[in-house]
PDB file of C-alpha atoms in Angstrom:
ATOM      1  CA  MET A   1     -97.066 -38.679 -68.912  1.00 54.00           C
ATOM      2  CA  SER A   2     -93.600 -40.259 -69.137  1.00 52.00           C
ATOM      3  CA  GLN A   3     -90.690 -38.469 -68.244  1.00 53.00           C
ATOM      4  CA  SER A   4     -87.619 -38.725 -70.138  1.00 49.00           C
ATOM      5  CA  ILE A   5     -84.426 -39.284 -68.033  1.00 52.00           C
ATOM      6  CA  GLU A   6     -81.315 -38.534 -69.969  1.00 50.00           C
ATOM      7  CA  PRO A   7     -77.930 -40.086 -68.763  1.00 47.00           C
ATOM      8  CA  GLN A   8     -75.638 -37.694 -67.516  1.00 49.00           C
ATOM      9  CA  PRO A   9     -71.826 -38.052 -68.175  1.00 49.00           C
ATOM     10  CA  SER A  10     -70.084 -39.180 -65.174  1.00 46.00           C
ATOM     11  CA  GLN A  11     -66.886 -37.251 -66.267  1.00 46.00           C
ATOM     12  CA  SER A  12     -66.250 -34.449 -69.102  1.00 46.00           C
ATOM     13  CA  ALA A  13     -64.210 -35.672 -72.006  1.00 47.00           C
ATOM     14  CA  ALA A  14     -61.482 -33.270 -70.969  1.00 51.00           C
ATOM     15  CA  SER A  15     -61.330 -34.742 -67.473  1.00 52.00           C
ATOM     16  CA  ALA A  16     -61.498 -38.597 -68.502  1.00 52.00           C
ATOM     17  CA  PRO A  17     -58.464 -40.724 -67.678  1.00 55.00           C
ATOM     18  CA  ARG A  18     -56.226 -41.181 -70.566  1.00 47.00           C
ATOM     19  CA  PRO A  19     -55.713 -44.744 -71.536  1.00 47.00           C
ATOM     20  CA  PRO A  20     -52.294 -46.149 -70.007  1.00 48.00           C
ATOM     21  CA  ARG A  21     -49.370 -45.586 -72.569  1.00 58.00           C
ATOM     22  CA  ARG A  22     -48.674 -48.905 -74.219  1.00 74.00           C
ATOM     23  CA  ASP A  23     -45.322 -50.223 -73.214  1.00 90.00           C
ATOM     24  CA  VAL A  24     -42.638 -51.004 -75.976  1.00 92.00           C
ATOM     25  CA  LEU A  25     -42.411 -54.565 -74.458  1.00 92.00           C
ATOM     26  CA  ASP A  26     -46.145 -55.259 -75.305  1.00 94.00           C
ATOM     27  CA  LEU A  27     -44.264 -55.900 -78.832  1.00 95.00           C
ATOM     28  CA  PHE A  28     -42.253 -58.578 -77.412  1.00 95.00           C
ATOM     29  CA  SER A  29     -42.973 -62.374 -76.728  1.00 95.00           C
ATOM     30  CA  GLY A  30     -40.527 -64.755 -75.299  1.00 94.00           C
ATOM     31  CA  GLY A  31     -37.842 -61.927 -75.725  1.00 92.00           C
ATOM     32  CA  ARG A  32     -38.503 -61.836 -79.401  1.00 96.00           C
ATOM     33  CA  LEU A  33     -40.442 -59.078 -81.182  1.00 96.00           C
ATOM     34  CA  ALA A  34     -43.376 -60.599 -82.441  1.00 94.00           C
ATOM     35  CA  VAL A  35     -44.006 -58.043 -85.359  1.00 93.00           C
ATOM     36  CA  ILE A  36     -42.635 -54.736 -86.557  1.00 95.00           C
ATOM     37  CA  PRO A  37     -45.315 -52.103 -86.119  1.00 95.00           C
ATOM     38  CA  ARG A  38     -46.722 -50.344 -89.304  1.00 94.00           C
ATOM     39  CA  LYS A  39     -47.870 -47.529 -87.474  1.00 95.00           C
ATOM     40  CA  ALA A  40     -45.028 -44.821 -87.477  1.00 94.00           C
ATOM     41  CA  ALA A  41     -45.398 -43.706 -83.804  1.00 94.00           C
ATOM     42  CA  ARG A  42     -45.363 -47.273 -82.651  1.00 95.00           C
ATOM     43  CA  ARG A  43     -42.331 -47.954 -84.805  1.00 96.00           C
ATOM     44  CA  GLU A  44     -40.410 -44.807 -83.657  1.00 96.00           C
ATOM     45  CA  GLN A  45     -40.927 -46.031 -79.846  1.00 95.00           C
ATOM     46  CA  LEU A  46     -39.838 -49.547 -80.891  1.00 97.00           C
ATOM     47  CA  LEU A  47     -36.576 -48.063 -82.715  1.00 97.00           C
ATOM     48  CA  THR A  48     -35.584 -45.951 -79.633  1.00 96.00           C
ATOM     49  CA  HIS A  49     -35.898 -48.839 -77.358  1.00 96.00           C
ATOM     50  CA  LEU A  50     -33.701 -51.194 -79.911  1.00 97.00           C
ATOM     51  CA  ALA A  51     -31.192 -48.416 -80.189  1.00 97.00           C
ATOM     52  CA  GLN A  52     -30.788 -47.863 -76.513  1.00 95.00           C
ATOM     53  CA  THR A  53     -30.775 -51.501 -75.789  1.00 96.00           C
ATOM     54  CA  LEU A  54     -28.840 -53.096 -78.358  1.00 97.00           C
ATOM     55  CA  PHE A  55     -26.159 -50.534 -79.157  1.00 97.00           C
ATOM     56  CA  ALA A  56     -23.673 -48.744 -76.867  1.00 96.00           C
ATOM     57  CA  ALA A  57     -23.385 -45.069 -77.437  1.00 92.00           C
ATOM     58  CA  ASP A  58     -19.292 -45.023 -77.331  1.00 91.00           C
ATOM     59  CA  ARG A  59     -18.677 -47.969 -79.802  1.00 95.00           C
ATOM     60  CA  GLU A  60     -18.735 -48.520 -83.469  1.00 97.00           C
ATOM     61  CA  TYR A  61     -20.385 -51.537 -85.201  1.00 98.00           C
ATOM     62  CA  SER A  62     -19.552 -53.354 -88.260  1.00 97.00           C
ATOM     63  CA  GLU A  63     -22.633 -54.165 -90.518  1.00 96.00           C
ATOM     64  CA  PRO A  64     -22.202 -58.027 -89.339  1.00 97.00           C
ATOM     65  CA  GLU A  65     -22.385 -56.649 -85.856  1.00 98.00           C
ATOM     66  CA  VAL A  66     -25.401 -54.942 -86.118  1.00 98.00           C
ATOM     67  CA  ASN A  67     -27.015 -57.606 -88.046  1.00 98.00           C
ATOM     68  CA  ASP A  68     -26.438 -60.065 -85.269  1.00 98.00           C
ATOM     69  CA  ALA A  69     -27.747 -57.633 -82.458  1.00 98.00           C
ATOM     70  CA  LEU A  70     -30.992 -57.198 -84.547  1.00 98.00           C
ATOM     71  CA  ARG A  71     -31.211 -60.816 -84.998  1.00 98.00           C
ATOM     72  CA  THR A  72     -31.548 -61.512 -81.374  1.00 97.00           C
ATOM     73  CA  VAL A  73     -34.941 -59.970 -81.701  1.00 97.00           C
ATOM     74  CA  HIS A  74     -36.241 -60.367 -85.084  1.00 97.00           C
ATOM     75  CA  GLU A  75     -35.137 -62.339 -88.172  1.00 97.00           C
ATOM     76  CA  ASP A  76     -35.769 -59.339 -90.696  1.00 97.00           C
ATOM     77  CA  CYS A  77     -32.490 -57.587 -89.604  1.00 97.00           C
ATOM     78  CA  SER A  78     -32.243 -55.373 -92.675  1.00 97.00           C
ATOM     79  CA  ALA A  79     -35.638 -53.845 -92.245  1.00 97.00           C
ATOM     80  CA  LEU A  80     -34.855 -53.100 -88.797  1.00 98.00           C
ATOM     81  CA  ARG A  81     -31.449 -51.725 -89.451  1.00 97.00           C
ATOM     82  CA  ARG A  82     -32.488 -49.789 -92.462  1.00 97.00           C
ATOM     83  CA  TYR A  83     -35.480 -48.106 -90.199  1.00 97.00           C
ATOM     84  CA  LEU A  84     -32.838 -47.346 -87.447  1.00 98.00           C
ATOM     85  CA  VAL A  85     -30.639 -45.631 -89.960  1.00 97.00           C
ATOM     86  CA  GLU A  86     -33.375 -43.682 -91.543  1.00 96.00           C
ATOM     87  CA  SER A  87     -34.828 -42.434 -88.313  1.00 96.00           C
ATOM     88  CA  GLY A  88     -31.428 -41.392 -87.369  1.00 96.00           C
ATOM     89  CA  ARG A  89     -31.046 -43.631 -84.451  1.00 97.00           C
ATOM     90  CA  LEU A  90     -27.964 -45.508 -86.197  1.00 97.00           C
ATOM     91  CA  ALA A  91     -25.407 -43.766 -88.118  1.00 96.00           C
ATOM     92  CA  ARG A  92     -23.942 -45.427 -91.121  1.00 96.00           C
ATOM     93  CA  THR A  93     -20.540 -43.914 -92.549  1.00 94.00           C
ATOM     94  CA  ARG A  94     -20.487 -43.167 -96.363  1.00 93.00           C
ATOM     95  CA  ASP A  95     -18.863 -46.541 -97.340  1.00 93.00           C
ATOM     96  CA  GLY A  96     -21.604 -48.442 -95.207  1.00 89.00           C
ATOM     97  CA  ARG A  97     -18.783 -50.238 -93.289  1.00 92.00           C
ATOM     98  CA  THR A  98     -19.616 -48.957 -89.832  1.00 97.00           C
ATOM     99  CA  TYR A  99     -22.573 -47.813 -87.583  1.00 98.00           C
ATOM    100  CA  ARG A 100     -22.709 -46.056 -84.575  1.00 97.00           C
ATOM    101  CA  ARG A 101     -25.523 -45.061 -82.235  1.00 96.00           C
ATOM    102  CA  ALA A 102     -26.590 -41.697 -82.597  1.00 90.00           C
ATOM    103  CA  ALA A 103     -25.803 -39.263 -79.677  1.00 81.00           C
ATOM    104  CA  THR A 104     -29.423 -38.716 -78.868  1.00 64.00           C
ATOM    105  CA  THR A 105     -32.066 -41.393 -79.378  1.00 48.00           C
ATOM    106  CA  ARG A 106     -35.060 -39.282 -78.691  1.00 51.00           C
TER     107      ARG A 106
END
């Protein structure tokens, strides 16, 4: 008679270690953003990073200044600017002339 030995899990699913959180810097290569993430959660992580690193909280920026700052990391500055405004990380005046980093960038 052969005995069937069932493998025993070494750890329960609840106690299994979580995979390490992916760092936003993994999206960059040579200081440039390789791709704008499609997944919303990953894009939100990127937008927080960009708002905090490219824009001072206590100053206003013109649209050309915002574009120039965003071009330092990616050519599609208009998409990044739009994402930043829509997510609330950059506030834009009604006339669209000036931008300011939001008080909290999550």
